[in-house]
Amino acid sequence: MEKQLCPCQSGSVYEECCGLLHQGKQVAIKAEQLMRSRYSAFVMHNVSYLQATLHPSQRQPDDLLNLQQTMETTQWLGLTIVDHAETDDEAEVEFIAFYIDKPIGQLHERSRFSRQQGQWFYVDGEFLPPIKLGRNDNCVCGSGKKLKRCHGQS
Ligand SMILES: [Zn+2]
Ligand SMILES: [Zn+2]
């Protein structure tokens, strides 16, 4: 199999990045790492990983259905971590996950994470307004092309 760059845009190959977490070979040391691996799991339609990393107090009976619906209707383009603050067992990560839409869709969220018995979990998040994207900025997909020549084409 060809080596695939990790969807979280870390620049590492998938097997040495989020793949380690998805396959249970490693646990996330930092909440940011868990955040990235959850984004990658979204891109790769890994529902069981998303469920396993959701805080037990937040699990709902219809999670599975909702997740599958979101995955089928959303084509993710890239991830930007805006900010993160962590202690040993609590963390907040602000990120933007971009998806295909006209104009480009943004899930801009400040997420809360909590660590229990060495394992980070996603707790919940607060939605924030989309940021302004410049047409001459680099495209959010990481292609290195300008937005207007890539996914920002109208
Ligand atoms: Zn990754
Ligand atoms: Zn692009």
PDB file of C-alpha atoms and ligand atoms in Angstrom:
ATOM      1  CA  MET A   1       0.000   0.000   0.000  1.00  0.00           C
ATOM      2  CA  GLU A   2       1.194   3.445  -0.864  1.00  0.00           C
ATOM      3  CA  LYS A   3       2.121   5.615   2.094  1.00  0.00           C
ATOM      4  CA  GLN A   4      -0.604   8.097   2.671  1.00  0.00           C
ATOM      5  CA  LEU A   5      -0.161  11.478   4.334  1.00  0.00           C
ATOM      6  CA  CYS A   6      -2.269  11.817   7.438  1.00  0.00           C
ATOM      7  CA  PRO A   7      -5.594  13.613   6.881  1.00  0.00           C
ATOM      8  CA  CYS A   8      -4.908  15.804   9.950  1.00  0.00           C
ATOM      9  CA  GLN A   9      -2.299  17.673   7.861  1.00  0.00           C
ATOM     10  CA  SER A  10       0.516  17.099  10.334  1.00  0.00           C
ATOM     11  CA  GLY A  11       2.778  16.338   7.372  1.00  0.00           C
ATOM     12  CA  SER A  12       3.493  12.831   8.694  1.00  0.00           C
ATOM     13  CA  VAL A  13       2.343   9.620   7.086  1.00  0.00           C
ATOM     14  CA  TYR A  14      -0.909   8.228   8.413  1.00  0.00           C
ATOM     15  CA  GLU A  15       0.632   5.077   9.920  1.00  0.00           C
ATOM     16  CA  GLU A  16       3.008   7.162  12.044  1.00  0.00           C
ATOM     17  CA  CYS A  17       0.425   9.751  13.035  1.00  0.00           C
ATOM     18  CA  CYS A  18      -3.294   9.267  13.706  1.00  0.00           C
ATOM     19  CA  GLY A  19      -3.048   5.669  12.504  1.00  0.00           C
ATOM     20  CA  LEU A  20      -1.174   4.749  15.686  1.00  0.00           C
ATOM     21  CA  LEU A  21      -4.082   6.008  17.743  1.00  0.00           C
ATOM     22  CA  HIS A  22      -6.778   4.532  15.501  1.00  0.00           C
ATOM     23  CA  GLN A  23      -5.148   1.123  15.718  1.00  0.00           C
ATOM     24  CA  GLY A  24      -4.718   1.331  19.485  1.00  0.00           C
ATOM     25  CA  LYS A  25      -0.922   1.198  19.275  1.00  0.00           C
ATOM     26  CA  GLN A  26      -0.629   4.459  21.179  1.00  0.00           C
ATOM     27  CA  VAL A  27      -2.803   6.671  23.357  1.00  0.00           C
ATOM     28  CA  ALA A  28      -2.942  10.404  22.816  1.00  0.00           C
ATOM     29  CA  ILE A  29      -0.503  12.171  25.127  1.00  0.00           C
ATOM     30  CA  LYS A  30      -2.114  15.531  24.459  1.00  0.00           C
ATOM     31  CA  ALA A  31      -5.675  16.537  23.784  1.00  0.00           C
ATOM     32  CA  GLU A  32      -4.550  18.210  20.565  1.00  0.00           C
ATOM     33  CA  GLN A  33      -3.365  14.829  19.346  1.00  0.00           C
ATOM     34  CA  LEU A  34      -6.723  13.310  20.180  1.00  0.00           C
ATOM     35  CA  MET A  35      -8.448  16.171  18.392  1.00  0.00           C
ATOM     36  CA  ARG A  36      -6.381  15.512  15.267  1.00  0.00           C
ATOM     37  CA  SER A  37      -7.046  11.800  15.418  1.00  0.00           C
ATOM     38  CA  ARG A  38     -10.784  12.416  15.738  1.00  0.00           C
ATOM     39  CA  TYR A  39     -10.695  14.655  12.678  1.00  0.00           C
ATOM     40  CA  SER A  40      -8.829  11.943  10.758  1.00  0.00           C
ATOM     41  CA  ALA A  41     -11.366   9.395  11.948  1.00  0.00           C
ATOM     42  CA  PHE A  42     -14.111  11.613  10.524  1.00  0.00           C
ATOM     43  CA  VAL A  43     -12.310  11.794   7.191  1.00  0.00           C
ATOM     44  CA  MET A  44     -11.778   8.030   7.151  1.00  0.00           C
ATOM     45  CA  HIS A  45     -15.285   7.142   8.365  1.00  0.00           C
ATOM     46  CA  ASN A  46     -13.979   5.444  11.486  1.00  0.00           C
ATOM     47  CA  VAL A  47     -17.141   5.563  13.572  1.00  0.00           C
ATOM     48  CA  SER A  48     -15.966   3.202  16.288  1.00  0.00           C
ATOM     49  CA  TYR A  49     -12.940   5.367  17.052  1.00  0.00           C
ATOM     50  CA  LEU A  50     -15.119   8.467  17.316  1.00  0.00           C
ATOM     51  CA  GLN A  51     -17.421   6.674  19.705  1.00  0.00           C
ATOM     52  CA  ALA A  52     -14.567   5.309  21.789  1.00  0.00           C
ATOM     53  CA  THR A  53     -13.043   8.766  22.233  1.00  0.00           C
ATOM     54  CA  LEU A  54     -16.293  10.486  23.156  1.00  0.00           C
ATOM     55  CA  HIS A  55     -16.587  11.038  26.894  1.00  0.00           C
ATOM     56  CA  PRO A  56     -18.860   8.311  28.361  1.00  0.00           C
ATOM     57  CA  SER A  57     -21.113  10.972  29.929  1.00  0.00           C
ATOM     58  CA  GLN A  58     -21.838  12.398  26.480  1.00  0.00           C
ATOM     59  CA  ARG A  59     -22.825   9.227  24.645  1.00  0.00           C
ATOM     60  CA  GLN A  60     -26.338   9.167  23.200  1.00  0.00           C
ATOM     61  CA  PRO A  61     -28.282   6.280  21.674  1.00  0.00           C
ATOM     62  CA  ASP A  62     -28.513   7.978  18.267  1.00  0.00           C
ATOM     63  CA  ASP A  63     -24.792   8.929  18.034  1.00  0.00           C
ATOM     64  CA  LEU A  64     -24.038   6.230  15.538  1.00  0.00           C
ATOM     65  CA  LEU A  65     -26.739   7.310  13.122  1.00  0.00           C
ATOM     66  CA  ASN A  66     -25.836  10.990  13.421  1.00  0.00           C
ATOM     67  CA  LEU A  67     -22.169  10.274  12.849  1.00  0.00           C
ATOM     68  CA  GLN A  68     -22.860   8.181   9.797  1.00  0.00           C
ATOM     69  CA  GLN A  69     -25.119  10.849   8.339  1.00  0.00           C
ATOM     70  CA  THR A  70     -22.522  13.548   8.883  1.00  0.00           C
ATOM     71  CA  MET A  71     -19.840  11.393   7.297  1.00  0.00           C
ATOM     72  CA  GLU A  72     -21.890  10.622   4.235  1.00  0.00           C
ATOM     73  CA  THR A  73     -22.821  14.229   3.563  1.00  0.00           C
ATOM     74  CA  THR A  74     -19.541  15.964   4.395  1.00  0.00           C
ATOM     75  CA  GLN A  75     -16.337  15.986   2.378  1.00  0.00           C
ATOM     76  CA  TRP A  76     -13.584  17.280   4.624  1.00  0.00           C
ATOM     77  CA  LEU A  77     -10.813  19.413   3.192  1.00  0.00           C
ATOM     78  CA  GLY A  78      -8.468  20.101   6.038  1.00  0.00           C
ATOM     79  CA  LEU A  79      -7.873  20.955   9.649  1.00  0.00           C
ATOM     80  CA  THR A  80      -6.344  23.966  11.363  1.00  0.00           C
ATOM     81  CA  ILE A  81      -5.659  24.031  15.079  1.00  0.00           C
ATOM     82  CA  VAL A  82      -6.125  27.658  16.103  1.00  0.00           C
ATOM     83  CA  ASP A  83      -5.272  27.442  19.768  1.00  0.00           C
ATOM     84  CA  HIS A  84      -4.992  24.967  22.575  1.00  0.00           C
ATOM     85  CA  ALA A  85      -4.574  25.065  26.328  1.00  0.00           C
ATOM     86  CA  GLU A  86      -3.968  21.916  28.313  1.00  0.00           C
ATOM     87  CA  THR A  87      -3.419  20.804  31.863  1.00  0.00           C
ATOM     88  CA  ASP A  88      -2.870  17.198  32.921  1.00  0.00           C
ATOM     89  CA  ASP A  89      -6.531  16.272  32.796  1.00  0.00           C
ATOM     90  CA  GLU A  90      -8.432  19.160  31.192  1.00  0.00           C
ATOM     91  CA  ALA A  91      -7.981  20.809  27.840  1.00  0.00           C
ATOM     92  CA  GLU A  92      -9.527  23.189  25.358  1.00  0.00           C
ATOM     93  CA  VAL A  93      -8.684  23.053  21.677  1.00  0.00           C
ATOM     94  CA  GLU A  94      -9.931  25.602  19.192  1.00  0.00           C
ATOM     95  CA  PHE A  95      -9.902  24.317  15.636  1.00  0.00           C
ATOM     96  CA  ILE A  96     -11.432  24.803  12.227  1.00  0.00           C
ATOM     97  CA  ALA A  97     -12.322  21.793  10.125  1.00  0.00           C
ATOM     98  CA  PHE A  98     -12.947  22.828   6.517  1.00  0.00           C
ATOM     99  CA  TYR A  99     -15.302  21.036   4.173  1.00  0.00           C
ATOM    100  CA  ILE A 100     -16.434  21.322   0.586  1.00  0.00           C
ATOM    101  CA  ASP A 101     -19.181  23.846   0.076  1.00  0.00           C
ATOM    102  CA  LYS A 102     -19.663  27.156  -1.718  1.00  0.00           C
ATOM    103  CA  PRO A 103     -18.122  29.106  -0.117  1.00  0.00           C
ATOM    104  CA  ILE A 104     -15.904  26.628   1.760  1.00  0.00           C
ATOM    105  CA  GLY A 105     -17.642  25.313   4.864  1.00  0.00           C
ATOM    106  CA  GLN A 106     -16.100  25.728   8.288  1.00  0.00           C
ATOM    107  CA  LEU A 107     -16.699  23.890  11.495  1.00  0.00           C
ATOM    108  CA  HIS A 108     -15.050  26.357  13.878  1.00  0.00           C
ATOM    109  CA  GLU A 109     -15.260  25.020  17.364  1.00  0.00           C
ATOM    110  CA  ARG A 110     -13.719  25.332  20.785  1.00  0.00           C
ATOM    111  CA  SER A 111     -13.764  21.812  22.153  1.00  0.00           C
ATOM    112  CA  ARG A 112     -13.365  20.606  25.687  1.00  0.00           C
ATOM    113  CA  PHE A 113     -11.448  17.461  26.527  1.00  0.00           C
ATOM    114  CA  SER A 114     -11.016  15.559  29.731  1.00  0.00           C
ATOM    115  CA  ARG A 115      -8.530  12.872  30.678  1.00  0.00           C
ATOM    116  CA  GLN A 116      -9.493   9.851  32.714  1.00  0.00           C
ATOM    117  CA  GLN A 117      -7.145   7.007  33.577  1.00  0.00           C
ATOM    118  CA  GLY A 118      -4.610   8.221  31.072  1.00  0.00           C
ATOM    119  CA  GLN A 119      -7.094   8.460  28.215  1.00  0.00           C
ATOM    120  CA  TRP A 120      -8.255  11.722  26.647  1.00  0.00           C
ATOM    121  CA  PHE A 121     -11.918  12.081  25.735  1.00  0.00           C
ATOM    122  CA  TYR A 122     -13.827  14.673  23.762  1.00  0.00           C
ATOM    123  CA  VAL A 123     -16.466  16.209  26.050  1.00  0.00           C
ATOM    124  CA  ASP A 124     -18.273  18.927  24.130  1.00  0.00           C
ATOM    125  CA  GLY A 125     -17.715  22.063  22.112  1.00  0.00           C
ATOM    126  CA  GLU A 126     -18.888  25.576  21.504  1.00  0.00           C
ATOM    127  CA  PHE A 127     -19.414  26.756  17.938  1.00  0.00           C
ATOM    128  CA  LEU A 128     -17.619  29.904  16.834  1.00  0.00           C
ATOM    129  CA  PRO A 129     -18.237  32.060  13.750  1.00  0.00           C
ATOM    130  CA  PRO A 130     -16.365  31.214  10.538  1.00  0.00           C
ATOM    131  CA  ILE A 131     -13.134  33.078   9.856  1.00  0.00           C
ATOM    132  CA  LYS A 132     -12.562  35.152   6.756  1.00  0.00           C
ATOM    133  CA  LEU A 133     -10.632  33.351   4.027  1.00  0.00           C
ATOM    134  CA  GLY A 134      -8.648  35.368   1.501  1.00  0.00           C
ATOM    135  CA  ARG A 135      -8.845  34.245  -2.124  1.00  0.00           C
ATOM    136  CA  ASN A 136      -5.069  34.663  -2.402  1.00  0.00           C
ATOM    137  CA  ASP A 137      -4.357  32.653   0.748  1.00  0.00           C
ATOM    138  CA  ASN A 138      -3.132  29.083   0.452  1.00  0.00           C
ATOM    139  CA  CYS A 139      -5.984  26.646   0.073  1.00  0.00           C
ATOM    140  CA  VAL A 140      -7.154  24.987   3.277  1.00  0.00           C
ATOM    141  CA  CYS A 141      -6.700  21.534   1.699  1.00  0.00           C
ATOM    142  CA  GLY A 142      -2.898  21.825   1.893  1.00  0.00           C
ATOM    143  CA  SER A 143      -2.349  21.635  -1.888  1.00  0.00           C
ATOM    144  CA  GLY A 144      -0.056  24.677  -1.741  1.00  0.00           C
ATOM    145  CA  LYS A 145      -2.179  26.400  -4.390  1.00  0.00           C
ATOM    146  CA  LYS A 146      -4.006  29.639  -3.813  1.00  0.00           C
ATOM    147  CA  LEU A 147      -7.560  29.285  -2.610  1.00  0.00           C
ATOM    148  CA  LYS A 148      -8.967  30.906  -5.738  1.00  0.00           C
ATOM    149  CA  ARG A 149      -7.148  28.336  -7.906  1.00  0.00           C
ATOM    150  CA  CYS A 150      -8.156  25.358  -5.777  1.00  0.00           C
ATOM    151  CA  HIS A 151     -11.225  24.727  -3.640  1.00  0.00           C
ATOM    152  CA  GLY A 152     -12.208  28.404  -3.524  1.00  0.00           C
ATOM    153  CA  GLN A 153     -13.088  28.478  -7.221  1.00  0.00           C
ATOM    154  CA  SER A 154     -16.536  29.781  -7.863  1.00  0.00           C
TER     155      SER A 154
HETATM  156 ZN    ZN B   1      -2.633  12.677  11.968  1.00  0.00          ZN
HETATM  157 ZN    ZN B   2      -7.763  23.063  -2.190  1.00  0.00          ZN
END
